[in-house]
Short mmCIF file of C-alpha atoms and ligand atoms in Angstrom, two decimals:
data_model
loop_
_atom_site.label_atom_id
_atom_site.label_comp_id
_atom_site.label_asym_id
_atom_site.label_seq_id
_atom_site.Cartn_x
_atom_site.Cartn_y
_atom_site.Cartn_z
CA UNK A 1 93.53 118.43 110.08
CA UNK A 2 93.53 114.95 108.57
CA UNK A 3 95.71 114.39 105.52
CA UNK A 4 95.24 110.63 105.39
CA UNK A 5 94.03 108.75 102.34
CA UNK A 6 90.54 108.34 103.68
CA UNK A 7 88.37 109.14 105.38
CA UNK A 8 88.85 112.54 103.84
CA UNK A 9 87.72 115.89 105.20
CA UNK A 10 83.94 116.23 105.43
CA UNK A 11 82.83 119.68 104.24
CA UNK A 12 80.76 121.74 106.70
CA UNK A 13 77.90 121.79 104.22
CA UNK A 14 77.85 118.01 104.15
CA UNK A 15 77.96 117.81 107.94
CA UNK A 16 75.14 120.33 108.25
CA UNK A 17 72.99 118.41 105.78
CA UNK A 18 73.07 115.37 108.05
CA UNK A 19 71.70 117.17 111.06
CA UNK A 20 67.97 116.63 110.85
CA UNK A 21 65.19 114.72 112.55
CA UNK A 22 64.28 111.29 111.22
CA UNK A 23 61.71 111.42 108.41
CA UNK A 24 59.10 109.04 107.07
CA UNK A 25 61.11 106.38 105.27
CA UNK A 26 58.26 105.11 103.08
CA UNK A 27 57.30 108.28 101.24
CA UNK A 28 57.95 111.99 101.03
CA UNK A 29 61.18 114.00 100.86
CA UNK A 30 63.54 111.22 101.89
CA UNK A 31 62.38 109.01 99.04
CA UNK A 32 62.81 111.95 96.65
CA UNK A 33 66.38 112.49 97.88
CA UNK A 34 67.14 108.79 97.62
CA UNK A 35 65.75 108.59 94.09
CA UNK A 36 67.73 111.66 93.08
CA UNK A 37 70.93 110.04 94.30
CA UNK A 38 70.29 106.82 92.40
CA UNK A 39 69.55 108.96 89.34
CA UNK A 40 72.86 110.82 89.69
CA UNK A 41 75.14 107.91 90.60
CA UNK A 42 75.67 106.44 87.10
CA UNK A 43 77.18 109.72 85.90
CA UNK A 44 79.64 109.72 88.82
CA UNK A 45 81.15 106.45 87.52
CA UNK A 46 80.48 107.46 83.89
CA UNK A 47 78.29 104.49 83.18
CA UNK A 48 74.85 103.54 82.05
CA UNK A 49 75.12 100.55 84.38
CA UNK A 50 72.99 99.98 87.42
CA UNK A 51 74.05 101.49 90.75
CA UNK A 52 73.65 99.68 94.07
CA UNK A 53 74.22 100.98 97.58
CA UNK A 54 75.21 98.91 100.55
CA UNK A 55 75.25 100.30 104.06
CA UNK A 56 78.84 99.71 104.97
CA UNK A 57 82.36 100.66 104.00
CA UNK A 58 84.38 99.77 100.93
CA UNK A 59 84.76 96.20 102.18
CA UNK A 60 80.97 95.85 102.09
CA UNK A 61 81.01 97.01 98.46
CA UNK A 62 83.73 94.42 97.73
CA UNK A 63 81.53 91.74 99.24
CA UNK A 64 78.50 92.85 97.27
CA UNK A 65 80.52 92.85 94.04
CA UNK A 66 82.00 89.39 94.37
CA UNK A 67 79.13 87.51 95.95
CA UNK A 68 76.67 88.70 93.29
CA UNK A 69 78.81 87.85 90.28
CA UNK A 70 81.21 84.97 90.96
CA UNK A 71 80.96 81.21 90.82
CA UNK A 72 83.00 78.91 93.06
CA UNK A 73 83.76 76.54 90.17
CA UNK A 74 85.82 79.11 88.34
CA UNK A 75 88.86 81.20 89.04
CA UNK A 76 89.31 84.84 89.98
CA UNK A 77 92.43 86.64 88.80
CA UNK A 78 93.66 89.38 91.15
CA UNK A 79 96.09 91.90 89.69
CA UNK A 80 98.24 93.25 92.49
CA UNK A 81 99.88 96.66 92.54
CA UNK A 82 100.29 97.07 96.26
CA UNK A 83 97.87 95.86 98.90
CA UNK A 84 94.30 96.70 98.07
CA UNK A 85 93.59 94.32 95.19
CA UNK A 86 95.30 91.68 97.34
CA UNK A 87 92.85 92.35 100.20
CA UNK A 88 89.91 92.16 97.81
CA UNK A 89 91.24 88.82 96.63
CA UNK A 90 91.62 87.67 100.24
CA UNK A 91 87.97 88.47 100.81
CA UNK A 92 87.08 86.44 97.73
CA UNK A 93 89.12 83.50 99.09
CA UNK A 94 87.38 83.76 102.45
CA UNK A 95 84.07 83.78 100.61
CA UNK A 96 84.91 80.43 99.02
CA UNK A 97 86.15 81.52 95.60
CA UNK A 98 89.22 80.14 93.83
CA UNK A 99 91.64 83.05 93.69
CA UNK A 100 94.86 83.42 91.77
CA UNK A 101 97.04 86.38 92.62
CA UNK A 102 99.27 87.99 90.01
CA UNK A 103 102.04 89.64 92.00
CA UNK A 104 102.93 93.16 90.95
CA UNK A 105 105.40 95.87 91.68
CA UNK A 106 105.30 97.88 94.89
CA UNK A 107 106.41 100.95 92.97
CA UNK A 108 104.52 100.87 89.72
CA UNK A 109 101.30 99.86 87.98
CA UNK A 110 100.00 96.50 86.84
CA UNK A 111 101.78 95.49 83.64
CA UNK A 112 99.14 94.91 80.95
CA UNK A 113 101.51 92.55 79.10
CA UNK A 114 101.49 90.19 82.09
CA UNK A 115 97.69 90.27 82.13
CA UNK A 116 97.59 89.49 78.44
CA UNK A 117 100.00 86.60 78.81
CA UNK A 118 98.07 84.98 81.66
CA UNK A 119 94.70 85.34 79.96
CA UNK A 120 96.02 84.08 76.63
CA UNK A 121 97.11 80.88 78.43
CA UNK A 122 93.60 80.39 79.76
CA UNK A 123 92.18 78.83 76.61
CA UNK A 124 89.51 76.96 78.61
CA UNK A 125 88.29 80.22 80.13
CA UNK A 126 88.60 79.04 83.68
CA UNK A 127 89.10 82.61 84.76
CA UNK A 128 85.74 84.25 85.28
CA UNK A 129 86.81 87.68 86.54
CA UNK A 130 89.77 90.02 86.71
CA UNK A 131 90.01 92.25 89.78
CA UNK A 132 92.15 95.38 89.96
CA UNK A 133 92.25 98.74 91.74
CA UNK A 134 92.27 102.12 90.02
CA UNK A 135 94.42 103.64 92.78
CA UNK A 136 96.26 101.46 95.23
CA UNK A 137 96.10 103.40 98.46
CA UNK A 138 99.15 101.66 99.92
CA UNK A 139 101.60 102.47 97.12
CA UNK A 140 99.98 105.56 95.61
CA UNK A 141 99.97 104.02 92.14
CA UNK A 142 97.30 104.61 89.53
CA UNK A 143 96.67 101.70 87.20
CA UNK A 144 95.96 102.16 83.52
CA UNK A 145 92.50 100.63 83.38
CA UNK A 146 92.09 101.22 79.66
CA UNK A 147 95.35 99.41 78.92
CA UNK A 148 94.34 96.45 81.09
CA UNK A 149 91.02 96.26 79.24
CA UNK A 150 92.94 96.28 75.96
CA UNK A 151 95.07 93.38 77.24
CA UNK A 152 91.94 91.39 78.14
CA UNK A 153 90.50 92.09 74.68
CA UNK A 154 93.75 91.21 72.93
CA UNK A 155 93.58 87.80 74.62
CA UNK A 156 89.98 87.58 73.44
CA UNK A 157 88.99 86.62 76.96
CA UNK A 158 85.41 86.84 78.29
CA UNK A 159 86.28 87.47 81.97
CA UNK A 160 84.36 90.11 83.89
CA UNK A 161 86.50 93.16 84.49
CA UNK A 162 85.96 94.56 88.00
CA UNK A 163 87.61 97.74 89.27
CA UNK A 164 87.95 99.06 92.81
CA UNK A 165 87.81 102.84 92.45
CA UNK A 166 87.29 103.39 96.18
CA UNK A 167 90.34 105.60 96.72
CA UNK A 168 89.93 107.98 93.87
CA UNK A 169 86.43 108.08 92.41
CA UNK A 170 85.68 111.79 92.25
CA UNK A 171 89.40 112.66 92.30
CA UNK A 172 90.77 111.45 89.01
CA UNK A 173 89.40 110.53 85.61
CA UNK A 174 87.44 107.31 85.58
CA UNK A 175 85.27 106.25 82.66
CA UNK A 176 83.60 102.96 83.49
CA UNK A 177 81.82 102.45 80.16
CA UNK A 178 84.37 104.04 77.84
CA UNK A 179 87.15 102.01 79.43
CA UNK A 180 85.20 98.75 79.20
CA UNK A 181 84.79 98.07 82.90
CA UNK A 182 81.97 95.68 83.84
CA UNK A 183 81.71 96.46 87.53
CA UNK A 184 82.98 99.28 89.72
CA UNK A 185 83.10 99.57 93.50
CA UNK A 186 83.51 102.75 95.53
CA UNK A 187 82.70 104.12 98.97
CA UNK A 188 81.44 107.38 100.37
CA UNK A 189 84.36 108.56 102.48
CA UNK A 190 87.17 109.36 100.08
CA UNK A 191 86.74 111.43 96.93
CA UNK A 192 83.00 111.64 97.56
CA UNK A 193 83.46 113.77 100.72
CA UNK A 194 80.81 111.95 102.73
CA UNK A 195 81.36 110.17 106.07
CA UNK A 196 82.01 106.43 105.88
CA UNK A 197 78.99 104.17 105.73
CA UNK A 198 77.88 103.93 102.10
CA UNK A 199 79.42 101.34 99.79
CA UNK A 200 78.69 101.72 96.09
CA UNK A 201 78.63 99.22 93.25
CA UNK A 202 77.88 99.84 89.58
CA UNK A 203 77.17 96.86 87.34
CA UNK A 204 76.74 96.80 83.56
CA UNK A 205 74.57 94.26 81.75
CA UNK A 206 77.35 91.69 81.61
CA UNK A 207 77.92 91.92 85.38
CA UNK A 208 74.17 91.79 86.03
CA UNK A 209 73.93 88.67 83.86
CA UNK A 210 76.68 87.01 85.91
CA UNK A 211 74.31 87.19 88.88
CA UNK A 212 72.36 84.26 87.39
CA UNK A 213 75.42 82.02 87.69
CA UNK A 214 76.65 83.31 91.04
CA UNK A 215 76.47 80.34 93.38
CA UNK A 216 77.71 81.87 96.64
CA UNK A 217 75.25 84.70 97.01
CA UNK A 218 74.89 86.31 100.42
CA UNK A 219 71.42 87.34 101.54
CA UNK A 220 72.00 90.84 102.82
CA UNK A 221 73.97 92.07 99.81
CA UNK A 222 72.12 90.03 97.19
CA UNK A 223 71.01 92.07 94.20
CA UNK A 224 67.77 90.06 93.82
CA UNK A 225 65.75 92.11 96.33
CA UNK A 226 67.56 95.30 95.38
CA UNK A 227 66.82 94.90 91.67
CA UNK A 228 63.16 94.02 91.96
CA UNK A 229 62.00 96.78 94.20
CA UNK A 230 58.38 97.14 95.33
CA UNK A 231 59.11 99.08 98.48
CA UNK A 232 61.71 101.79 98.54
CA UNK A 233 63.58 100.36 101.52
CA UNK A 234 64.59 97.34 99.41
CA UNK A 235 67.23 99.50 97.75
CA UNK A 236 68.94 99.43 101.13
CA UNK A 237 68.01 95.95 102.33
CA UNK A 238 66.15 97.72 105.17
CA UNK A 239 66.14 101.18 106.71
CA UNK A 240 68.13 103.66 104.60
CA UNK A 241 71.22 105.34 106.12
CA UNK A 242 69.24 108.58 106.31
CA UNK A 243 71.87 111.12 107.46
CA UNK A 244 74.38 109.68 105.01
CA UNK A 245 71.93 110.02 102.15
CA UNK A 246 71.48 113.71 102.91
CA UNK A 247 75.26 114.00 103.18
CA UNK A 248 75.87 112.30 99.84
CA UNK A 249 73.17 114.43 98.20
CA UNK A 250 74.96 117.57 99.40
CA UNK A 251 78.36 116.26 98.27
CA UNK A 252 77.04 115.44 94.80
CA UNK A 253 75.55 118.94 94.63
CA UNK A 254 78.94 120.40 95.55
CA UNK A 255 80.60 118.46 92.73
CA UNK A 256 77.98 119.76 90.30
CA UNK A 257 78.38 123.34 91.56
CA UNK A 258 82.13 123.21 91.11
CA UNK A 259 81.56 122.51 87.43
CA UNK A 260 81.16 118.76 87.43
CA UNK A 261 83.69 115.96 87.57
CA UNK A 262 86.06 117.53 85.03
CA UNK A 263 86.50 120.59 87.24
CA UNK A 264 87.02 118.41 90.32
CA UNK A 265 89.58 116.25 88.49
CA UNK A 266 91.42 119.38 87.32
CA UNK A 267 91.60 120.69 90.90
CA UNK A 268 92.97 117.37 92.11
CA UNK A 269 95.57 117.39 89.35
CA UNK A 270 96.89 120.76 90.49
CA UNK A 271 96.92 119.80 94.16
CA UNK A 272 98.52 116.41 93.50
CA UNK A 273 101.17 118.16 91.41
CA UNK A 274 101.91 120.44 94.34
CA UNK A 275 102.41 117.44 96.64
CA UNK A 276 104.71 115.73 94.13
CA UNK A 277 106.72 118.92 93.64
CA UNK A 278 107.24 119.18 97.38
CA UNK A 279 108.22 115.53 97.78
CA UNK A 280 110.63 115.76 94.84
CA UNK A 281 112.23 118.85 96.37
CA UNK A 282 112.60 117.13 99.74
CA UNK A 283 114.21 114.09 98.13
CA UNK A 284 117.78 113.12 98.85
CA UNK A 285 119.67 109.99 97.79
CA UNK A 286 118.61 107.31 100.26
CA UNK A 287 116.24 109.79 101.92
CA UNK A 288 112.70 110.86 101.20
CA UNK A 289 111.28 110.07 97.78
CA UNK A 290 108.00 109.51 96.00
CA UNK A 291 107.22 105.79 96.02
CA UNK A 292 106.02 105.95 92.41
CA UNK A 293 108.94 107.27 90.36
CA UNK A 294 106.98 107.86 87.15
CA UNK A 295 104.53 110.78 87.51
CA UNK A 296 102.34 109.27 84.78
CA UNK A 297 101.51 106.40 87.14
CA UNK A 298 100.80 108.44 90.27
CA UNK A 299 97.36 108.68 91.80
CA UNK A 300 95.75 112.11 91.95
CA UNK A 301 94.23 111.16 95.32
CA UNK A 302 97.10 110.01 97.52
CA UNK A 303 100.89 110.01 97.62
CA UNK A 304 103.14 107.48 99.32
CA UNK A 305 106.49 108.82 100.44
CA UNK A 306 109.40 106.50 101.10
CA UNK A 307 110.95 107.75 104.29
CA UNK A 308 114.55 106.53 104.03
CA UNK A 309 116.18 106.83 107.44
CA UNK A 310 113.68 109.35 108.81
CA UNK A 311 112.20 108.41 112.16
CA UNK A 312 108.58 107.83 111.17
CA UNK A 313 107.35 107.37 114.69
CA UNK A 314 108.64 110.84 115.51
CA UNK A 315 107.18 112.30 112.32
CA UNK A 316 103.69 110.99 113.08
CA UNK A 317 103.89 111.87 116.75
CA UNK A 318 105.20 115.36 116.21
CA UNK A 319 102.92 116.34 113.34
CA UNK A 320 99.84 115.16 115.17
CA UNK A 321 100.71 116.26 118.70
CA UNK A 322 102.63 119.45 117.99
CA UNK A 323 100.91 120.78 114.87
CA UNK A 324 97.49 119.14 114.61
CA UNK A 325 98.27 117.53 111.24
CA UNK A 326 97.55 113.83 110.85
CA UNK A 327 99.57 112.11 108.11
CA UNK A 328 98.82 108.61 106.90
CA UNK A 329 100.84 105.66 108.17
CA UNK A 330 102.62 103.50 105.64
CA UNK A 331 100.86 100.21 105.03
CA UNK A 332 101.50 96.98 103.22
CA UNK A 333 105.27 97.19 103.06
CA UNK A 334 108.28 96.61 105.25
CA UNK A 335 109.85 99.71 103.76
CA UNK A 336 109.41 102.76 105.97
CA UNK A 337 106.98 105.15 104.36
CA UNK A 338 104.17 107.56 105.08
CA UNK A 339 101.22 108.76 103.07
CA UNK A 340 99.69 112.12 102.27
CA UNK A 341 96.05 111.99 101.27
CA UNK A 342 94.96 114.70 98.84
CA UNK A 343 91.44 113.59 98.04
CA UNK A 344 88.10 115.33 98.19
CA UNK A 345 87.39 118.65 99.86
CA UNK A 346 90.77 120.37 99.50
CA UNK A 347 92.09 123.62 98.11
CA UNK A 348 95.51 125.29 97.85
CA UNK A 349 95.52 126.78 101.38
CA UNK A 350 94.85 123.34 102.81
CA UNK A 351 97.44 121.54 100.69
CA UNK A 352 100.08 124.22 101.14
CA UNK A 353 99.35 124.14 104.88
CA UNK A 354 99.79 120.38 104.95
CA UNK A 355 103.06 120.51 103.03
CA UNK A 356 104.49 123.46 104.99
CA UNK A 357 103.59 121.80 108.27
CA UNK A 358 105.15 118.52 107.20
CA UNK A 359 108.27 120.37 106.12
CA UNK A 360 108.42 122.32 109.38
CA UNK A 361 108.22 119.09 111.33
CA UNK A 362 110.90 117.43 109.21
CA UNK A 363 113.17 120.46 109.73
CA UNK A 364 112.51 120.43 113.45
CA UNK A 365 113.51 116.76 113.49
CA UNK A 366 116.73 117.58 111.68
CA UNK A 367 115.73 115.34 108.79
CA UNK A 368 117.96 115.59 105.72
CA UNK A 369 116.03 117.45 103.01
CA UNK A 370 117.14 118.17 99.47
CA UNK A 371 115.46 121.55 99.43
CA UNK A 372 112.31 123.48 100.16
CA UNK A 373 109.27 121.47 99.19
CA UNK A 374 107.02 124.35 100.00
CA UNK A 375 108.76 126.64 97.50
CA UNK A 376 108.37 123.96 94.83
CA UNK A 377 104.71 123.37 95.68
CA UNK A 378 103.97 127.11 95.69
CA UNK A 379 105.62 127.43 92.32
CA UNK A 380 103.57 124.57 90.95
CA UNK A 381 100.35 126.20 92.08
CA UNK A 382 101.50 129.56 90.72
CA UNK A 383 101.94 127.98 87.28
CA UNK A 384 98.44 126.52 87.48
CA UNK A 385 96.98 129.87 88.52
CA UNK A 386 98.31 131.49 85.33
CA UNK A 387 95.92 129.45 83.23
C1 PLP B 401 89.96 102.67 101.43
C2 PLP B 401 90.05 101.62 100.40
C3 PLP B 401 89.41 100.38 100.56
C4 PLP B 401 88.71 99.99 101.81
O1 PLP B 401 87.63 100.79 102.10
P1 PLP B 401 86.96 100.68 103.54
O2 PLP B 401 85.90 101.71 103.47
O3 PLP B 401 88.02 100.98 104.53
O4 PLP B 401 86.42 99.32 103.69
C5 PLP B 401 89.48 99.49 99.52
N1 PLP B 401 90.15 99.76 98.39
C6 PLP B 401 90.79 100.93 98.21
C7 PLP B 401 91.52 101.17 96.93
C8 PLP B 401 90.77 101.89 99.21
O5 PLP B 401 91.40 103.05 99.04
#
């Protein structure tokens, strides 16, 4: 079983939906499915903005977002809280944009006060856009998007506010319009339970208007063709990713059947709490610990565990080879750490299995543990089941 922070587990129903012969791509059922997905996508990001799809991964969505909205004569401000906003900024640099990185903590969220201070200095409005991630998949932090918006507003700054929600869209609350986000990017393979291959971008009117001034547009991902559609295939810049569309349709239906996003978020909250309870119980001074000390700033989709002196190579080797559990490698830091993904198609038996198996492996390795994580996680779920 994979317990990495993406790609997440693909439900059998989603896999089965993909298995079909190729249809007519110009009319008929495929076009109906495609239209139904475009109709449903705004609600997934909680926006009235326009959704775009790009055949590709999250990086493709990054590219679509920046190349359709940015101008090379102005600056892009990248708010770091780990690695992923940094990588997005690197892509913007490679694409010819002038990027300024605001370094952040490796163990906590972006500080809105720092954002306010930087934007307040920018009286000439050289900064055209602010880029941040909702969840940083390297550190496991969840940024307070509403608070960052408030900081931008307090500085009375007109920059576009662009959020990468790739890791946790469909896992934790995200309200694009209510939180004042101008553009959101996501991808199919994490909270959305669909195999990799669909990048998603949502743009509000302000982001769409920025397209007119974007001077480094890239043909394949350009919104021009995709906004002025005569033929259905223009939504995709060519042949649609047919099996993935059927997969995404099924995944969106599953979210609706569960009771909608609120129900899915609530499930993730319980499961994330179980993971945190286990990690806290395992913790010892100088040993294992949650990388994000403050629970209020933890992602509901993925947890990064600082490993202390534990032999990570052995942990990964033994879990995968001896138990069939694949944990996520630590990334973006010299500090030894591993990651547990808890996004998408998961329930208590799966999470408790992941935690018990991790604990069994740690015990087999003779790792110092503060206590039984699995007892703590079970207790956490028991409390949730009372409600
Ligand atoms: C996974 C992830 C990405 C990259 O997505 P790919 O599909 O691998 O290109 C970008 N940002 C965040 C926050 C992610 O979690």
